PDB file of C-alpha atoms in Angstrom:
ATOM      1  CA  MET A   1      -1.425  40.422 -28.992  1.00 45.00           C
ATOM      2  CA  ASN A   2       1.638  40.207 -31.239  1.00 46.00           C
ATOM      3  CA  SER A   3       1.630  36.663 -32.671  1.00 46.00           C
ATOM      4  CA  SER A   4       5.448  36.455 -32.484  1.00 44.00           C
ATOM      5  CA  LEU A   5       5.156  36.668 -28.674  1.00 43.00           C
ATOM      6  CA  MET A   6       2.596  33.886 -28.402  1.00 42.00           C
ATOM      7  CA  PRO A   7       5.025  30.925 -27.976  1.00 42.00           C
ATOM      8  CA  LEU A   8       6.865  32.708 -25.154  1.00 41.00           C
ATOM      9  CA  PHE A   9       3.620  33.609 -23.451  1.00 41.00           C
ATOM     10  CA  VAL A  10       2.379  30.005 -23.598  1.00 42.00           C
ATOM     11  CA  LEU A  11       5.693  28.650 -22.276  1.00 40.00           C
ATOM     12  CA  GLY A  12       5.758  31.200 -19.463  1.00 39.00           C
ATOM     13  CA  ALA A  13       2.200  30.354 -18.486  1.00 43.00           C
ATOM     14  CA  ALA A  14       3.032  26.636 -18.319  1.00 42.00           C
ATOM     15  CA  LEU A  15       6.017  26.972 -15.985  1.00 42.00           C
ATOM     16  CA  PRO A  16       4.087  27.542 -12.720  1.00 46.00           C
ATOM     17  CA  LEU A  17       2.166  24.317 -13.340  1.00 47.00           C
ATOM     18  CA  VAL A  18       5.300  22.240 -12.668  1.00 50.00           C
ATOM     19  CA  ALA A  19       4.896  21.160  -9.059  1.00 61.00           C
ATOM     20  CA  ALA A  20       7.575  20.071  -6.666  1.00 84.00           C
ATOM     21  CA  ALA A  21       8.077  16.336  -6.406  1.00 92.00           C
ATOM     22  CA  PRO A  22       7.567  14.654  -3.034  1.00 95.00           C
ATOM     23  CA  PRO A  23      10.806  13.791  -1.239  1.00 96.00           C
ATOM     24  CA  LEU A  24      11.923  10.202  -1.784  1.00 96.00           C
ATOM     25  CA  VAL A  25      13.681   7.850   0.617  1.00 97.00           C
ATOM     26  CA  GLY A  26      17.283   9.064   0.774  1.00 97.00           C
ATOM     27  CA  ASP A  27      16.369  12.690  -0.045  1.00 97.00           C
ATOM     28  CA  LYS A  28      16.871  15.571   2.329  1.00 97.00           C
ATOM     29  CA  ALA A  29      13.413  16.623   3.550  1.00 97.00           C
ATOM     30  CA  PRO A  30      12.641  20.223   2.596  1.00 97.00           C
ATOM     31  CA  ASP A  31      12.725  22.378   5.728  1.00 97.00           C
ATOM     32  CA  PHE A  32       9.581  24.262   6.649  1.00 97.00           C
ATOM     33  CA  SER A  33       8.042  26.239   9.455  1.00 97.00           C
ATOM     34  CA  LEU A  34       4.329  26.066  10.239  1.00 97.00           C
ATOM     35  CA  SER A  35       2.238  27.063  13.238  1.00 97.00           C
ATOM     36  CA  THR A  36      -0.126  25.311  15.591  1.00 96.00           C
ATOM     37  CA  PRO A  37      -3.696  26.632  15.645  1.00 95.00           C
ATOM     38  CA  GLU A  38      -2.628  28.575  18.776  1.00 93.00           C
ATOM     39  CA  GLY A  39       0.201  30.290  16.866  1.00 94.00           C
ATOM     40  CA  LYS A  40       3.262  28.377  18.158  1.00 95.00           C
ATOM     41  CA  SER A  41       5.802  28.178  15.329  1.00 96.00           C
ATOM     42  CA  VAL A  42       7.410  24.780  14.670  1.00 97.00           C
ATOM     43  CA  ARG A  43      10.397  24.281  12.317  1.00 97.00           C
ATOM     44  CA  LEU A  44      11.272  20.843  10.942  1.00 98.00           C
ATOM     45  CA  SER A  45      15.050  21.388  11.175  1.00 97.00           C
ATOM     46  CA  GLN A  46      14.765  22.169  14.899  1.00 97.00           C
ATOM     47  CA  LEU A  47      12.752  19.007  15.546  1.00 97.00           C
ATOM     48  CA  VAL A  48      15.051  16.651  13.613  1.00 97.00           C
ATOM     49  CA  SER A  49      18.073  17.939  15.527  1.00 96.00           C
ATOM     50  CA  LYS A  50      16.510  16.316  18.617  1.00 95.00           C
ATOM     51  CA  GLY A  51      15.488  12.979  17.081  1.00 94.00           C
ATOM     52  CA  PRO A  52      13.490  11.343  14.322  1.00 97.00           C
ATOM     53  CA  VAL A  53      10.346  13.048  13.060  1.00 98.00           C
ATOM     54  CA  VAL A  54       7.192  11.308  11.915  1.00 98.00           C
ATOM     55  CA  LEU A  55       5.617  13.702   9.409  1.00 98.00           C
ATOM     56  CA  VAL A  56       1.961  12.866   8.746  1.00 98.00           C
ATOM     57  CA  VAL A  57       0.168  14.893   6.093  1.00 98.00           C
ATOM     58  CA  LEU A  58      -3.576  14.775   6.639  1.00 97.00           C
ATOM     59  CA  ARG A  59      -6.329  15.857   4.268  1.00 95.00           C
ATOM     60  CA  GLY A  60      -6.957  18.720   6.659  1.00 93.00           C
ATOM     61  CA  TYR A  61     -10.140  20.570   5.867  1.00 92.00           C
ATOM     62  CA  PRO A  62     -11.523  19.689   2.414  1.00 91.00           C
ATOM     63  CA  GLY A  63     -14.916  21.095   3.442  1.00 90.00           C
ATOM     64  CA  TYR A  64     -15.503  18.594   6.264  1.00 92.00           C
ATOM     65  CA  GLN A  65     -13.556  16.668   8.917  1.00 94.00           C
ATOM     66  CA  CYS A  66     -12.129  13.587   7.206  1.00 95.00           C
ATOM     67  CA  PRO A  67     -13.130  10.364   9.004  1.00 96.00           C
ATOM     68  CA  TYR A  68      -9.999   8.569   7.723  1.00 96.00           C
ATOM     69  CA  CYS A  69      -7.791  11.324   9.176  1.00 97.00           C
ATOM     70  CA  ASN A  70      -9.627  11.037  12.493  1.00 96.00           C
ATOM     71  CA  ARG A  71      -9.043   7.277  12.654  1.00 97.00           C
ATOM     72  CA  GLN A  72      -5.386   7.596  11.654  1.00 98.00           C
ATOM     73  CA  VAL A  73      -4.626  10.264  14.259  1.00 98.00           C
ATOM     74  CA  GLN A  74      -6.487   8.317  16.982  1.00 98.00           C
ATOM     75  CA  ASP A  75      -4.336   5.271  16.094  1.00 98.00           C
ATOM     76  CA  PHE A  76      -1.143   7.333  16.426  1.00 98.00           C
ATOM     77  CA  ILE A  77      -2.307   8.811  19.756  1.00 98.00           C
ATOM     78  CA  GLN A  78      -3.104   5.325  21.106  1.00 98.00           C
ATOM     79  CA  LYS A  79       0.440   4.204  20.210  1.00 97.00           C
ATOM     80  CA  SER A  80       2.061   7.457  21.392  1.00 97.00           C
ATOM     81  CA  GLN A  81       4.208   5.738  24.030  1.00 97.00           C
ATOM     82  CA  GLY A  82       6.000   3.814  21.274  1.00 96.00           C
ATOM     83  CA  PHE A  83       6.871   7.076  19.537  1.00 97.00           C
ATOM     84  CA  ALA A  84       8.033   8.586  22.847  1.00 96.00           C
ATOM     85  CA  ASP A  85      10.184   5.509  23.546  1.00 95.00           C
ATOM     86  CA  ALA A  86      11.794   5.918  20.098  1.00 94.00           C
ATOM     87  CA  GLY A  87      12.517   9.598  20.838  1.00 95.00           C
ATOM     88  CA  ALA A  88      10.327  10.570  17.877  1.00 97.00           C
ATOM     89  CA  HIS A  89       8.282  13.716  17.434  1.00 97.00           C
ATOM     90  CA  VAL A  90       5.025  13.318  15.497  1.00 98.00           C
ATOM     91  CA  VAL A  91       4.048  16.249  13.285  1.00 98.00           C
ATOM     92  CA  LEU A  92       0.523  16.263  11.864  1.00 98.00           C
ATOM     93  CA  VAL A  93       0.051  18.715   8.988  1.00 98.00           C
ATOM     94  CA  TYR A  94      -3.517  19.987   8.512  1.00 97.00           C
ATOM     95  CA  PRO A  95      -3.817  21.769   5.124  1.00 97.00           C
ATOM     96  CA  GLY A  96      -6.735  23.740   3.806  1.00 94.00           C
ATOM     97  CA  PRO A  97      -8.011  27.071   2.579  1.00 92.00           C
ATOM     98  CA  PRO A  98      -6.747  29.880   4.829  1.00 93.00           C
ATOM     99  CA  GLN A  99     -10.164  31.135   5.937  1.00 92.00           C
ATOM    100  CA  ASP A 100     -10.954  29.672   9.391  1.00 93.00           C
ATOM    101  CA  LEU A 101      -8.355  26.881   9.064  1.00 95.00           C
ATOM    102  CA  GLY A 102      -7.195  27.322  12.669  1.00 95.00           C
ATOM    103  CA  ALA A 103     -10.778  26.988  13.897  1.00 96.00           C
ATOM    104  CA  ARG A 104     -11.276  23.899  11.719  1.00 96.00           C
ATOM    105  CA  ALA A 105      -8.061  22.386  13.104  1.00 97.00           C
ATOM    106  CA  ASN A 106      -9.302  22.993  16.650  1.00 96.00           C
ATOM    107  CA  GLU A 107     -12.581  21.268  15.718  1.00 96.00           C
ATOM    108  CA  PHE A 108     -10.505  18.311  14.479  1.00 97.00           C
ATOM    109  CA  LEU A 109      -8.649  18.201  17.811  1.00 96.00           C
ATOM    110  CA  ALA A 110     -11.780  18.581  19.970  1.00 95.00           C
ATOM    111  CA  ASP A 111     -12.039  14.866  20.798  1.00 93.00           C
ATOM    112  CA  LYS A 112      -8.263  14.250  20.926  1.00 95.00           C
ATOM    113  CA  LYS A 113      -5.567  14.910  23.527  1.00 95.00           C
ATOM    114  CA  LEU A 114      -2.250  15.247  21.743  1.00 96.00           C
ATOM    115  CA  PRO A 115       0.739  13.895  23.685  1.00 97.00           C
ATOM    116  CA  THR A 116       3.618  16.306  24.359  1.00 96.00           C
ATOM    117  CA  ASN A 117       5.672  14.827  21.497  1.00 97.00           C
ATOM    118  CA  PHE A 118       2.886  15.571  18.954  1.00 98.00           C
ATOM    119  CA  ASP A 119       2.084  18.821  17.142  1.00 97.00           C
ATOM    120  CA  LEU A 120      -0.789  19.604  14.796  1.00 98.00           C
ATOM    121  CA  LEU A 121       0.340  22.298  12.350  1.00 98.00           C
ATOM    122  CA  VAL A 122      -1.900  24.198   9.965  1.00 97.00           C
ATOM    123  CA  ASP A 123      -0.965  24.772   6.325  1.00 97.00           C
ATOM    124  CA  PRO A 124      -3.222  27.639   5.214  1.00 95.00           C
ATOM    125  CA  GLY A 125      -3.048  28.153   1.474  1.00 92.00           C
ATOM    126  CA  TYR A 126      -1.019  24.958   0.850  1.00 95.00           C
ATOM    127  CA  ALA A 127       2.542  26.393   0.958  1.00 94.00           C
ATOM    128  CA  PHE A 128       3.872  23.253   2.706  1.00 96.00           C
ATOM    129  CA  THR A 129       1.649  20.934   0.646  1.00 96.00           C
ATOM    130  CA  ASN A 130       3.011  22.441  -2.584  1.00 95.00           C
ATOM    131  CA  LEU A 131       6.621  22.398  -1.304  1.00 96.00           C
ATOM    132  CA  TYR A 132       6.282  18.651  -0.708  1.00 97.00           C
ATOM    133  CA  GLY A 133       4.473  18.029  -4.020  1.00 96.00           C
ATOM    134  CA  LEU A 134       1.396  16.639  -2.261  1.00 97.00           C
ATOM    135  CA  ARG A 135      -1.388  18.949  -3.467  1.00 95.00           C
ATOM    136  CA  TRP A 136      -4.480  16.959  -4.401  1.00 94.00           C
ATOM    137  CA  ASP A 137      -5.966  19.624  -6.614  1.00 88.00           C
ATOM    138  CA  ALA A 138      -9.532  18.422  -7.110  1.00 91.00           C
ATOM    139  CA  ALA A 139     -12.933  19.408  -5.737  1.00 89.00           C
ATOM    140  CA  GLN A 140     -13.253  18.579  -2.006  1.00 89.00           C
ATOM    141  CA  GLU A 141      -9.534  17.678  -1.783  1.00 93.00           C
ATOM    142  CA  THR A 142      -6.481  19.298  -0.220  1.00 94.00           C
ATOM    143  CA  ALA A 143      -3.448  17.002   0.003  1.00 95.00           C
ATOM    144  CA  TYR A 144      -2.546  13.383  -0.653  1.00 96.00           C
ATOM    145  CA  PRO A 145      -2.456  11.639   2.733  1.00 97.00           C
ATOM    146  CA  SER A 146       1.226  10.912   3.303  1.00 97.00           C
ATOM    147  CA  THR A 147       3.686   9.833   5.946  1.00 98.00           C
ATOM    148  CA  PHE A 148       7.434  10.417   6.044  1.00 98.00           C
ATOM    149  CA  LEU A 149      10.030   9.365   8.592  1.00 98.00           C
ATOM    150  CA  ILE A 150      12.930  11.788   8.794  1.00 98.00           C
ATOM    151  CA  ASP A 151      16.200  11.085  10.626  1.00 97.00           C
ATOM    152  CA  ARG A 152      18.395  13.444  12.681  1.00 95.00           C
ATOM    153  CA  GLN A 153      20.253  14.527   9.539  1.00 96.00           C
ATOM    154  CA  GLY A 154      16.965  15.547   7.911  1.00 97.00           C
ATOM    155  CA  VAL A 155      16.979  12.607   5.481  1.00 97.00           C
ATOM    156  CA  VAL A 156      13.774  10.738   4.615  1.00 98.00           C
ATOM    157  CA  PHE A 157      14.042   7.034   5.501  1.00 97.00           C
ATOM    158  CA  PHE A 158      10.386   6.042   5.005  1.00 97.00           C
ATOM    159  CA  SER A 159       7.770   7.431   2.655  1.00 97.00           C
ATOM    160  CA  LYS A 160       4.189   6.463   1.888  1.00 97.00           C
ATOM    161  CA  ILE A 161       1.942   8.639  -0.245  1.00 97.00           C
ATOM    162  CA  VAL A 162      -1.663   7.515  -0.700  1.00 95.00           C
ATOM    163  CA  LYS A 163      -3.634   8.837  -3.653  1.00 94.00           C
ATOM    164  CA  GLU A 164      -7.027   7.898  -2.188  1.00 93.00           C
ATOM    165  CA  HIS A 165      -8.831   8.506   1.097  1.00 92.00           C
ATOM    166  CA  GLY A 166      -8.104   5.134   2.725  1.00 91.00           C
ATOM    167  CA  GLY A 167      -4.973   2.992   2.839  1.00 92.00           C
ATOM    168  CA  ARG A 168      -3.295   5.203   5.419  1.00 95.00           C
ATOM    169  CA  THR A 169      -0.074   4.436   7.195  1.00 97.00           C
ATOM    170  CA  THR A 170      -0.717   2.874  10.597  1.00 97.00           C
ATOM    171  CA  ALA A 171       1.142   3.655  13.786  1.00 98.00           C
ATOM    172  CA  ALA A 172       2.337   0.033  13.926  1.00 97.00           C
ATOM    173  CA  GLU A 173       3.782   0.325  10.401  1.00 97.00           C
ATOM    174  CA  ILE A 174       5.701   3.471  11.392  1.00 97.00           C
ATOM    175  CA  LEU A 175       6.912   2.075  14.714  1.00 97.00           C
ATOM    176  CA  ASP A 176       8.180  -1.007  12.864  1.00 96.00           C
ATOM    177  CA  ALA A 177      10.151   1.232  10.455  1.00 95.00           C
ATOM    178  CA  MET A 178      11.783   3.193  13.318  1.00 92.00           C
ATOM    179  CA  PRO A 179      15.441   2.528  14.091  1.00 82.00           C
ATOM    180  CA  LYS A 180      15.812   0.048  16.917  1.00 75.00           C
ATOM    181  CA  PRO A 181      17.937   1.128  19.876  1.00 66.00           C
ATOM    182  CA  ALA A 182      21.313  -0.608  20.132  1.00 62.00           C
ATOM    183  CA  ARG A 183      21.464  -3.189  22.904  1.00 61.00           C
TER     184      ARG A 183
END
């Protein structure tokens, strides 16, 4: 290789390593479209036009079904009436390697009945996870468990990103952060 080209080559190779930053409170949430394991397409911008969205990023399939994700989703399902009363749609993002991710997501849902205002969306290959700057790029990892609340204008008004397996956002914490109806 021509040594005069080396600095440009090194700089060019480093550019793809710069990941997107997660959206902060006050930021417009990046729009995305993902599918359910059954193939139904869901777009964030369409959901927020109807009401607030609770966006929960799970660890998905890091090689096994995450027990912390299971507990968190069960908690949200148990408190689903509170989300319905707030007019909120709960979106659970299940990232992982593309091979068999839909089947793994269905395994995750096997002992759960999602309410009508909940969707589990698969993120094969981490396109969403990378867009939101949440890729936990280590062995047996997929994404940092995260929760965002997004208003009808598509603006984030709550954000919690956890850089460990535990410490997840609870349904009560999210319901408390929801706008209260005017009386």
